Coordinates of C-alpha atoms in Angstrom, one line a residue:
M1 CA -160.6 147.6 64.3
A2 CA -156.4 147.9 65.1
N3 CA -155.6 146.4 61.8
A4 CA -158.2 148.2 59.8
V5 CA -156.9 149.4 56.2
T6 CA -156.9 152.8 55.8
P7 CA -156.6 154.6 52.2
L8 CA -153.7 157.1 52.4
N9 CA -152.9 160.2 50.1
P10 CA -151.5 159.3 46.7
I11 CA -147.7 158.8 46.7
P12 CA -146.0 158.3 43.8
L13 CA -144.6 154.8 42.7
V14 CA -141.0 154.5 43.2
H15 CA -139.3 151.9 40.7
A16 CA -135.6 150.7 41.6
E17 CA -133.0 151.1 39.0
P18 CA -130.5 148.5 38.4
R19 CA -127.1 149.8 39.1
T20 CA -124.4 147.3 37.5
L21 CA -124.2 146.4 34.0
G22 CA -124.8 142.9 35.2
Q23 CA -127.9 143.6 37.0
R24 CA -129.0 145.8 33.6
L25 CA -128.1 142.6 31.5
A26 CA -130.2 140.4 33.7
A27 CA -133.1 143.0 33.3
L28 CA -132.9 142.7 29.3
P29 CA -135.7 140.4 27.6
L30 CA -134.5 137.3 26.2
R31 CA -134.5 138.7 22.5
A32 CA -132.4 141.6 23.3
V33 CA -129.7 139.4 24.7
V34 CA -129.9 137.1 21.7
M35 CA -129.7 140.1 19.6
L36 CA -126.8 141.3 21.4
G37 CA -124.6 138.2 21.7
A38 CA -124.8 137.5 17.7
G39 CA -124.4 141.0 16.9
T40 CA -121.1 140.4 19.2
A41 CA -119.9 137.4 17.5
A42 CA -120.6 138.7 14.1
L43 CA -118.6 141.7 14.5
A44 CA -115.6 139.8 16.0
A45 CA -115.7 137.5 12.7
V46 CA -115.8 140.6 10.7
A47 CA -112.7 141.9 12.4
V48 CA -111.1 138.6 11.8
A49 CA -111.7 139.0 8.3
L50 CA -110.3 142.3 7.9
A51 CA -107.2 141.4 9.9
I52 CA -106.5 138.4 7.3
N53 CA -107.2 140.2 4.4
G54 CA -105.3 143.1 5.1
G55 CA -102.4 140.9 5.9
K56 CA -102.6 139.5 2.3
G57 CA -101.0 142.6 0.8
D58 CA -97.6 142.3 2.9
Y59 CA -96.3 138.8 1.1
K60 CA -93.5 139.0 -1.2
V61 CA -91.7 136.6 -3.5
L62 CA -89.3 134.2 -2.2
F63 CA -88.5 132.3 -5.1
S64 CA -89.9 132.2 -8.4
G65 CA -89.7 129.5 -11.4
L66 CA -88.6 126.8 -9.3
A67 CA -88.8 123.0 -10.5
D68 CA -91.8 120.9 -8.9
K69 CA -89.2 118.7 -6.8
D70 CA -87.2 122.4 -5.5
G71 CA -90.7 124.1 -4.5
G72 CA -92.1 121.0 -2.7
A73 CA -88.9 121.0 -0.8
V74 CA -89.2 124.6 0.1
I75 CA -92.9 124.1 1.1
E76 CA -91.7 121.1 3.4
Q77 CA -89.4 123.2 5.2
L78 CA -91.0 126.3 5.5
T79 CA -94.2 124.2 7.1
Q80 CA -91.2 123.3 9.7
M81 CA -90.2 126.5 10.3
K82 CA -93.7 127.7 10.8
V83 CA -93.5 130.4 8.4
P84 CA -96.6 131.0 6.6
Y85 CA -96.6 130.9 2.6
R86 CA -98.8 131.5 -0.3
H87 CA -98.8 130.4 -4.1
S88 CA -98.8 133.1 -6.8
E89 CA -101.2 132.6 -9.6
G90 CA -100.2 129.5 -11.5
G91 CA -97.9 128.1 -8.8
S92 CA -94.8 129.6 -10.2
A93 CA -94.0 131.7 -7.3
I94 CA -94.1 131.1 -3.5
L95 CA -94.7 134.1 -1.3
V96 CA -93.8 134.6 2.2
P97 CA -94.4 137.7 4.6
A98 CA -92.9 140.6 3.5
D99 CA -91.0 141.3 6.8
K100 CA -89.5 137.4 6.6
V101 CA -88.3 137.3 3.0
H102 CA -84.6 138.2 3.8
D103 CA -84.5 136.1 6.9
V104 CA -86.2 132.9 5.4
R105 CA -84.1 133.1 2.1
M106 CA -80.9 133.2 4.0
R107 CA -82.1 130.4 6.6
L108 CA -83.0 127.9 3.2
G109 CA -79.8 128.9 1.6
L110 CA -78.0 127.7 4.7
L111 CA -79.7 124.3 4.4
G112 CA -78.8 124.2 0.9
L113 CA -82.3 124.9 -0.8
P114 CA -83.4 125.3 -3.6
K115 CA -81.0 122.8 -4.9
A116 CA -81.1 124.2 -8.4
S117 CA -79.4 127.2 -7.1
I118 CA -76.0 128.2 -8.7
G119 CA -73.3 126.8 -6.8
G120 CA -69.8 128.0 -6.9
Y121 CA -66.3 126.8 -5.1
E122 CA -68.6 126.1 -2.1
L123 CA -69.0 122.9 -3.8
L124 CA -65.6 121.8 -3.1
D125 CA -65.7 122.6 0.7
A126 CA -67.1 119.1 1.9
P127 CA -65.3 116.5 0.0
K128 CA -66.9 113.5 0.0
F129 CA -64.9 110.3 1.5
G130 CA -64.0 107.9 -1.5
Q131 CA -64.7 110.3 -4.4
T132 CA -63.0 108.9 -7.3
Q133 CA -61.1 111.1 -9.9
A134 CA -63.9 111.5 -12.3
G135 CA -66.4 112.6 -9.4
E136 CA -63.8 115.3 -8.6
N137 CA -63.4 116.5 -12.0
V138 CA -67.1 116.7 -12.4
A139 CA -67.4 118.9 -9.0
I140 CA -64.4 121.1 -10.3
K141 CA -66.2 121.8 -13.4
R142 CA -69.5 122.2 -11.8
A143 CA -67.9 124.7 -9.6
T144 CA -66.1 126.6 -12.7
E145 CA -69.5 127.1 -14.3
G146 CA -71.2 128.3 -10.9
E147 CA -68.6 130.9 -10.5
L148 CA -68.7 131.9 -14.2
M149 CA -72.5 132.5 -14.3
R150 CA -72.4 134.5 -11.0
T151 CA -69.8 136.5 -12.8
I152 CA -71.6 137.3 -16.0
G153 CA -74.7 137.8 -14.2
S154 CA -73.4 140.4 -12.2
L155 CA -72.9 142.8 -15.4
S156 CA -75.8 145.4 -15.6
A157 CA -77.3 144.1 -18.6
V158 CA -77.2 140.4 -18.2
Q159 CA -80.4 139.1 -16.2
S160 CA -79.3 135.7 -15.9
A161 CA -76.7 133.3 -17.4
R162 CA -75.7 129.9 -18.2
V163 CA -72.0 128.4 -18.6
L164 CA -71.4 125.1 -20.1
L165 CA -67.9 123.8 -20.3
A166 CA -66.7 121.2 -22.4
L167 CA -63.5 119.6 -20.8
P168 CA -62.3 116.7 -22.7
Q169 CA -60.4 113.9 -20.7
Q170 CA -56.6 114.5 -21.7
N171 CA -54.3 111.3 -22.4
G172 CA -50.5 110.9 -22.2
F173 CA -50.4 111.7 -26.0
F174 CA -49.9 115.3 -26.5
R175 CA -50.8 115.2 -30.4
E176 CA -53.9 113.7 -29.7
Q177 CA -55.3 115.8 -26.7
Q178 CA -58.6 117.9 -27.6
K179 CA -59.2 121.5 -26.6
P180 CA -61.8 122.4 -24.4
A181 CA -64.7 124.6 -25.6
A182 CA -67.4 126.9 -23.7
S183 CA -70.9 127.9 -24.3
V184 CA -72.6 131.0 -22.8
V185 CA -76.3 131.8 -22.6
V186 CA -77.3 135.2 -21.7
T187 CA -80.8 136.5 -20.8
L188 CA -81.1 140.3 -21.0
H189 CA -83.0 142.9 -19.5
P190 CA -85.7 144.1 -21.5
G191 CA -84.4 146.8 -23.6
R192 CA -80.7 146.0 -22.9
T193 CA -78.1 144.9 -25.7
L194 CA -74.4 143.8 -25.5
D195 CA -72.2 145.8 -27.8
R196 CA -68.6 144.3 -29.2
A197 CA -66.6 145.3 -26.2
Q198 CA -69.0 143.3 -23.7
L199 CA -69.1 140.6 -25.9
A200 CA -65.2 140.4 -26.2
G201 CA -65.4 140.7 -22.2
I202 CA -67.0 138.0 -21.6
V203 CA -65.5 135.8 -24.3
H204 CA -62.1 136.7 -22.7
L205 CA -63.3 135.9 -19.4
V206 CA -64.5 132.5 -20.1
S207 CA -61.2 131.9 -22.1
S208 CA -59.1 133.1 -18.9
S209 CA -60.8 130.8 -16.4
V210 CA -60.1 127.5 -18.3
P211 CA -56.8 126.3 -19.2
E212 CA -56.0 125.6 -22.9
L213 CA -59.2 127.5 -23.9
S214 CA -59.0 129.6 -27.2
P215 CA -61.0 132.6 -27.3
K216 CA -62.6 131.3 -30.9
A217 CA -64.1 128.2 -29.1
V218 CA -66.2 130.2 -26.7
S219 CA -69.9 130.8 -28.4
V220 CA -72.1 133.3 -26.5
V221 CA -76.1 133.1 -27.4
D222 CA -78.7 135.5 -26.2
G223 CA -81.8 134.3 -25.1
S224 CA -83.8 134.4 -28.1
G225 CA -81.0 131.9 -29.7
A226 CA -79.0 134.3 -32.0
L227 CA -75.1 133.9 -32.2
L228 CA -73.2 137.0 -30.7
T229 CA -70.1 136.2 -31.5
A230 CA -68.3 135.6 -34.7
Q231 CA -67.6 131.7 -35.7
E232 CA -64.1 130.6 -36.5
G233 CA -63.9 131.0 -40.5
S234 CA -67.3 133.0 -40.5
N235 CA -65.1 135.1 -42.9
G236 CA -66.5 135.4 -46.4
Q237 CA -69.5 133.3 -45.6
G238 CA -71.9 135.8 -44.2
L239 CA -72.0 138.7 -41.7
D240 CA -72.5 137.8 -38.0
A241 CA -74.3 139.7 -35.5
Q242 CA -71.5 142.2 -34.7
Q243 CA -71.1 142.7 -38.4
L244 CA -74.8 143.3 -38.8
Q245 CA -74.9 145.7 -36.2
Y246 CA -72.4 148.0 -37.5
V247 CA -74.2 147.9 -40.6
Q248 CA -77.1 149.2 -38.8
Q249 CA -75.3 151.9 -37.3
I250 CA -74.2 153.0 -40.5
E251 CA -77.2 153.1 -41.8
S252 CA -79.1 154.7 -39.3
S253 CA -76.7 157.4 -38.8
M254 CA -77.2 158.4 -42.3
Q255 CA -80.7 158.2 -42.1
R256 CA -80.5 160.4 -38.9
R257 CA -78.5 162.9 -41.0
V258 CA -80.7 163.2 -44.1
I259 CA -83.7 163.9 -41.7
E260 CA -82.1 166.5 -39.7
L261 CA -81.1 168.4 -42.8
L262 CA -84.7 167.9 -44.6
E263 CA -86.9 168.5 -41.6
P264 CA -86.4 172.3 -41.3
V265 CA -87.0 172.7 -44.9
V266 CA -90.0 170.5 -45.9
G267 CA -91.5 170.2 -42.1
R268 CA -91.6 167.6 -39.8
E269 CA -93.7 164.2 -40.9
N270 CA -93.3 165.5 -44.4
L271 CA -90.7 163.4 -45.7
R272 CA -89.6 159.4 -45.5
A273 CA -85.7 158.7 -46.1
T274 CA -83.8 155.3 -46.0
V275 CA -80.2 154.6 -46.3
T276 CA -78.9 151.3 -47.5
A277 CA -75.0 151.1 -47.1
D278 CA -72.7 148.0 -48.8
V279 CA -70.0 147.5 -46.4
D280 CA -66.7 145.4 -47.3
F281 CA -65.9 143.0 -44.5
S282 CA -62.9 141.2 -46.4
E283 CA -59.5 141.0 -45.3
T284 CA -56.9 141.4 -48.0
L285 CA -53.0 141.0 -47.6
Q286 CA -50.5 142.1 -50.6
V287 CA -46.9 141.8 -50.5
S288 CA -44.9 143.0 -53.6
E289 CA -41.3 143.7 -54.6
E290 CA -40.2 145.7 -57.0
Y291 CA -36.6 146.1 -58.4
K292 CA -35.5 149.2 -60.3
P293 CA -31.7 150.2 -62.0
N294 CA -29.5 152.2 -60.3
Q295 CA -30.7 155.7 -60.3
G296 CA -28.8 159.1 -61.1
E297 CA -25.0 159.7 -62.1
A298 CA -23.5 158.0 -59.3
A299 CA -21.3 154.7 -59.8
A300 CA -23.0 151.7 -59.3
T301 CA -22.3 150.1 -55.7
V302 CA -20.6 146.8 -55.9
K303 CA -21.9 144.1 -53.8
S304 CA -19.5 141.7 -54.5
L305 CA -16.0 140.8 -56.5
Q306 CA -15.0 137.3 -57.3
T307 CA -12.1 136.3 -59.0
L308 CA -11.0 132.7 -59.8
E309 CA -7.5 131.9 -61.2
S310 CA -6.2 128.7 -61.8
S311 CA -2.8 127.0 -63.6
Q312 CA -1.7 123.6 -64.1
P313 CA 1.5 122.3 -65.4
G314 CA 1.6 120.2 -68.1
G315 CA 3.7 116.9 -68.5
T316 CA 6.8 116.0 -70.5
A317 CA 6.6 114.2 -73.6
P318 CA 9.1 111.7 -74.4
S319 CA 11.6 112.6 -77.7
G320 CA 14.5 111.7 -79.7
V321 CA 15.7 108.5 -81.2
P322 CA 14.0 105.4 -79.6
G323 CA 16.6 103.5 -77.9
A324 CA 17.5 102.7 -74.6
Q325 CA 18.8 106.3 -73.6
S326 CA 15.1 107.7 -74.7
N327 CA 13.6 105.3 -72.2
Q328 CA 15.6 106.5 -69.2
P329 CA 13.5 108.5 -66.5
P330 CA 14.7 112.0 -66.4
V331 CA 17.4 113.5 -64.1
P332 CA 15.9 114.9 -61.0
A333 CA 16.5 118.5 -60.8
S334 CA 19.4 119.8 -58.5
A335 CA 19.8 123.2 -56.9
P336 CA 22.7 124.4 -54.4
V337 CA 22.1 124.9 -51.1
N338 CA 23.3 128.4 -50.7
G339 CA 23.2 130.8 -53.7
A340 CA 21.3 131.5 -56.7
S341 CA 19.7 128.7 -58.2
Q342 CA 20.4 127.5 -61.4
K343 CA 18.1 127.3 -64.3
L344 CA 15.8 124.0 -64.8
Q345 CA 16.9 122.2 -67.4
A346 CA 14.4 120.9 -69.8
A347 CA 13.8 117.3 -69.8
Q348 CA 16.3 115.4 -71.9
G349 CA 14.9 115.0 -75.4
G350 CA 11.2 116.3 -74.3
T351 CA 8.8 119.6 -74.2
S352 CA 7.0 121.2 -71.4
N353 CA 2.6 122.3 -72.1
A354 CA 1.2 124.4 -69.0
N355 CA -2.4 125.1 -68.7
S356 CA -3.9 128.6 -67.2
R357 CA -7.3 129.9 -66.3
R358 CA -8.7 133.0 -64.7
E359 CA -12.5 133.9 -63.9
S360 CA -13.6 137.4 -62.5
T361 CA -17.3 138.2 -61.5
T362 CA -18.7 141.4 -59.9
S363 CA -22.0 142.0 -58.4
Y364 CA -23.7 145.5 -58.3
E365 CA -26.2 147.1 -55.9
V366 CA -29.7 147.3 -57.6
D367 CA -32.7 149.1 -55.7
K368 CA -35.4 147.3 -54.4
T369 CA -38.8 148.0 -52.9
Q370 CA -40.8 145.5 -50.6
R371 CA -44.5 146.6 -50.0
T372 CA -47.0 144.7 -47.9
T373 CA -50.4 146.0 -47.8
R374 CA -53.5 144.8 -45.7
A375 CA -57.0 146.0 -46.6
A376 CA -59.1 147.6 -43.7
T377 CA -62.3 145.7 -42.9
G378 CA -65.8 147.4 -42.7
T379 CA -65.1 149.7 -45.4
V380 CA -68.2 151.3 -47.5
K381 CA -68.5 150.2 -50.5
R382 CA -71.4 151.9 -51.9
L383 CA -74.2 153.9 -50.2
S384 CA -78.0 154.5 -51.3
A385 CA -80.3 156.7 -50.5
A386 CA -83.7 157.1 -50.9
V387 CA -86.1 160.0 -49.8
V388 CA -89.8 161.1 -50.5
V389 CA -90.7 164.6 -50.0
N390 CA -94.5 165.5 -49.4
H391 CA -96.2 168.3 -51.3
S392 CA -95.6 171.9 -49.9
S393 CA -98.8 173.3 -48.3
K394 CA -99.9 176.9 -48.6
T395 CA -102.3 178.8 -46.4
D396 CA -103.9 182.0 -48.2
A397 CA -105.4 184.8 -46.3
K398 CA -108.7 183.4 -46.1
G399 CA -107.3 180.1 -44.1
K400 CA -107.8 178.0 -47.0
T401 CA -104.9 175.5 -47.2
T402 CA -104.1 173.9 -50.5
S403 CA -101.2 171.6 -51.7
A404 CA -98.6 171.9 -54.7
P405 CA -95.7 169.8 -56.0
L406 CA -92.1 170.9 -55.7
T407 CA -90.2 172.5 -58.6
D408 CA -87.3 170.9 -60.2
A409 CA -85.3 173.3 -58.9
E410 CA -86.6 173.0 -55.3
V411 CA -86.0 168.9 -55.9
E412 CA -82.4 169.6 -56.9
K413 CA -81.9 171.7 -54.0
L414 CA -82.9 168.5 -51.6
T415 CA -80.8 166.2 -53.7
A416 CA -77.5 168.1 -53.1
L417 CA -78.4 168.5 -49.3
V418 CA -79.0 164.9 -49.1
Q419 CA -75.6 164.2 -51.4
Q420 CA -73.8 166.4 -48.9
G421 CA -75.5 165.0 -45.8
I422 CA -74.2 161.1 -46.4
G423 CA -70.8 162.1 -48.0
F424 CA -71.7 161.3 -51.6
N425 CA -68.9 159.9 -53.8
K426 CA -69.6 159.2 -57.5
D427 CA -66.3 157.3 -58.1
R428 CA -67.5 154.7 -55.4
G429 CA -71.0 154.4 -57.1
D430 CA -73.3 156.2 -54.7
T431 CA -76.6 157.0 -55.6
V432 CA -79.5 159.6 -54.4
R433 CA -83.0 159.5 -55.2
V434 CA -85.0 162.4 -54.1
I435 CA -88.9 161.9 -55.6
N436 CA -91.8 164.6 -54.5
A437 CA -94.9 162.9 -54.3
P438 CA -98.3 163.7 -51.9
F439 CA -98.6 161.4 -48.8
R440 CA -101.9 159.8 -48.2
T441 CA -103.4 160.6 -45.2
E442 CA -106.0 157.9 -44.1
P443 CA -108.4 159.1 -41.2
V444 CA -107.2 158.0 -37.9
P445 CA -109.9 156.1 -36.2
K446 CA -111.2 157.7 -33.1
V447 CA -110.6 155.9 -29.8
A448 CA -113.5 155.8 -27.8
D449 CA -112.7 157.3 -24.6
V450 CA -112.7 154.7 -21.5
P451 CA -115.0 155.4 -18.8
L452 CA -113.4 156.2 -15.7
W453 CA -114.6 153.1 -14.3
Q454 CA -113.5 150.9 -16.9
Q455 CA -110.0 152.2 -16.5
P456 CA -107.3 149.3 -15.5
W457 CA -106.1 151.2 -12.4
V458 CA -109.7 151.9 -11.4
Q459 CA -110.5 148.4 -11.9
D460 CA -107.5 147.1 -9.9
L461 CA -108.3 149.2 -6.7
L462 CA -111.9 148.4 -6.7
R463 CA -110.9 145.1 -7.2
A464 CA -108.5 145.3 -4.2
A465 CA -110.8 147.4 -2.4
A466 CA -113.8 145.2 -2.6
A467 CA -113.2 142.7 0.1
P468 CA -112.4 145.8 3.0
V469 CA -115.6 147.6 1.8
A470 CA -117.6 144.8 1.9
L471 CA -116.5 143.7 5.4
A472 CA -116.8 147.1 6.6
F473 CA -120.4 147.6 5.2
T474 CA -121.1 144.2 6.8
A475 CA -120.1 145.1 10.2
L476 CA -121.9 148.5 10.1
L477 CA -125.3 146.5 9.2
I478 CA -124.4 144.4 12.1
V479 CA -124.2 147.0 14.5
M480 CA -127.1 149.1 13.3
T481 CA -129.2 146.0 13.0
L482 CA -128.3 143.9 16.3
I483 CA -126.1 145.7 18.8
R484 CA -127.7 149.0 18.6
P485 CA -131.3 147.8 19.5
A486 CA -129.9 146.0 22.1
L487 CA -127.8 148.6 23.8
K488 CA -130.8 150.9 23.4
T489 CA -132.8 148.5 25.4
L490 CA -129.8 148.3 28.0
F491 CA -129.4 152.0 28.5
V492 CA -133.0 153.0 28.5
P493 CA -134.1 155.4 31.1
P494 CA -136.5 153.8 34.1
P495 CA -140.4 154.7 33.0
A496 CA -142.4 157.7 34.9
P497 CA -144.5 156.9 37.3
E498 CA -148.4 157.0 36.5
K499 CA -150.6 159.9 38.0
G500 CA -153.0 159.0 40.5
S501 CA -151.1 155.4 41.6
Q502 CA -151.9 155.1 45.3
V503 CA -149.9 152.5 48.0
D504 CA -152.2 150.9 50.7
A505 CA -150.4 150.8 53.7
V506 CA -151.9 148.6 56.7
V507 CA -152.1 151.0 59.9
D508 CA -149.9 150.3 62.7
G509 CA -148.7 147.5 60.6
P510 CA -145.2 146.0 61.1
E511 CA -143.7 147.1 57.6
A512 CA -142.9 151.0 57.7
L513 CA -143.4 152.8 54.4
P514 CA -140.5 154.3 52.4
A515 CA -139.1 157.5 53.3
P516 CA -140.9 160.2 51.1
E517 CA -138.8 162.0 48.4
P518 CA -138.1 165.3 48.6
S519 CA -140.6 167.4 47.0
L520 CA -140.2 169.2 43.8
A521 CA -140.7 172.8 43.2
L522 CA -144.4 172.9 41.9
E523 CA -145.2 174.8 38.4
A524 CA -146.8 178.1 38.5
P525 CA -150.8 177.9 37.9
K526 CA -151.4 178.5 34.5
P527 CA -154.2 180.9 33.5
N528 CA -157.6 179.4 33.2
A529 CA -160.2 181.2 30.8
H530 CA -163.3 179.9 33.0
L531 CA -161.8 181.9 36.0
E532 CA -161.0 185.0 34.4
S533 CA -164.7 184.9 32.9
A534 CA -166.1 184.9 36.8
R535 CA -163.8 187.5 37.6
A536 CA -164.5 189.7 35.3
L537 CA -168.6 188.9 35.8
A538 CA -168.1 189.6 39.5
R539 CA -166.5 192.8 39.2
Q540 CA -169.7 193.7 36.4
N541 CA -172.5 192.4 38.3
P542 CA -171.6 191.8 42.0
A543 CA -175.1 191.4 42.9
A544 CA -175.8 188.6 40.8
V545 CA -172.9 187.0 41.9
A546 CA -173.6 187.1 45.4
N547 CA -176.9 185.7 44.8
I548 CA -175.4 182.8 43.1
V549 CA -172.8 181.8 45.9
R550 CA -175.6 182.5 48.4
S551 CA -177.6 179.7 46.7
I552 CA -175.0 177.4 46.3
I553 CA -174.2 177.7 50.2
N554 CA -178.2 177.1 50.9
K555 CA -178.2 174.1 48.7
D556 CA -175.6 172.4 50.9
E557 CA -176.8 173.3 54.2
A558 CA -179.7 171.5 53.2
P559 CA -180.1 168.2 55.0
A560 CA -179.8 165.3 53.1

């Protein structure tokens, strides 16, 4: 038979292993392919979520405290600029990526956003066509207010400022013109204050920037509504903010002196002290003149001498026998041109009456003293100090602590120290009172130790790391449950050939058998217990072994 099938020797079965990744994927079962695809998609989603969550911390505040209208305009412009943004809690602030804050802020400022931002003289750069005089005045007022707000806001203690100017319209009548006024509202940084010099500087700055604005017409108010500047005519009506601050400074200085003096003597936390100062802020102007007579033996100095002398000649009275001759007018006097004059003759038949008067007035200098006195403001009229001292504590040799009151001598010494420390003046009416009394010590409630996981910083850290940790755990779970089994199936080695498998081939057939693989080195035979026993038996009883072998051979040669 030409095509007889003959069994061949057992040949190991050869499996063709895929070599490329595509062939390996095609050889995977459907379940492994689905697991690998689902795991890869889930892992990509987790990676995207991690990237988005990590980018949230890079946002910073662009603008805060915007009105709804201004905030809507800013968001609309950010959308057109394709800049991502977020809102803070409550929507009071707009946040953008940290690397774009300054760029976006400058680009929005170029567009005039937000509208509520402070504008200065740049408001006058683009005048409107057909603008009236009233509109121009309003623009100038807004520009002046904006520049003053920027200048005051640049101070180190000022967080923000608001300036309001009242500029009345002036007319042609000078007497009827109203003076301008200004109000300044300052918001200070936490823990900051304005001293008197800084307030005076702000008032001077505002009054110097507006024509005809008096410093008395400038009011400065802080964020709580307290008036920081003194009003006109406030003297005698109470203390203003500056005067109250001055009084507080005096009282705190005196109190600090008392504590620094007594603490080394009685110990820390063993005394309480308070000082009250009565300060006089009234202004008094006194003008006096004193006149005194000339002192010493020196002659008086003549200030002025006035002499008045007058003489009036009297008329001639008629005399003689009444008649024609007596009624004649007197003959005019005649005197020669040259030579001695003759005595005037009396009027005929009459007599002469003359009146004379002489007055003399002498004024002397008198000593005069003119004194002008202006009382200083802020003088201390009276000081009152009250001090409470705790009982003295003593510890004996056994470590037991006892308290005892101070003696009268010790209290007097402490009183003298306090008087010297505050500058005690008995004529001024100062009083100092030192009392020795035991202090009541109340047990301080023990504050329970807050566990570490309840600490605010730990909770903030856990809250911030919760999302990344959860996403990372999800990614690890996806890898272990979906991707790892699929990859294990993909890269598993081919199964070993089974023992005793054989290949049937057609003798003289057209198909050739595959070339045999190179033979592998055989293992050394392992020791067999039965074989070793047979050998031992052959050595001990060779005759018996020979008979056994002979019987086996004879049995095989027997006919079937």
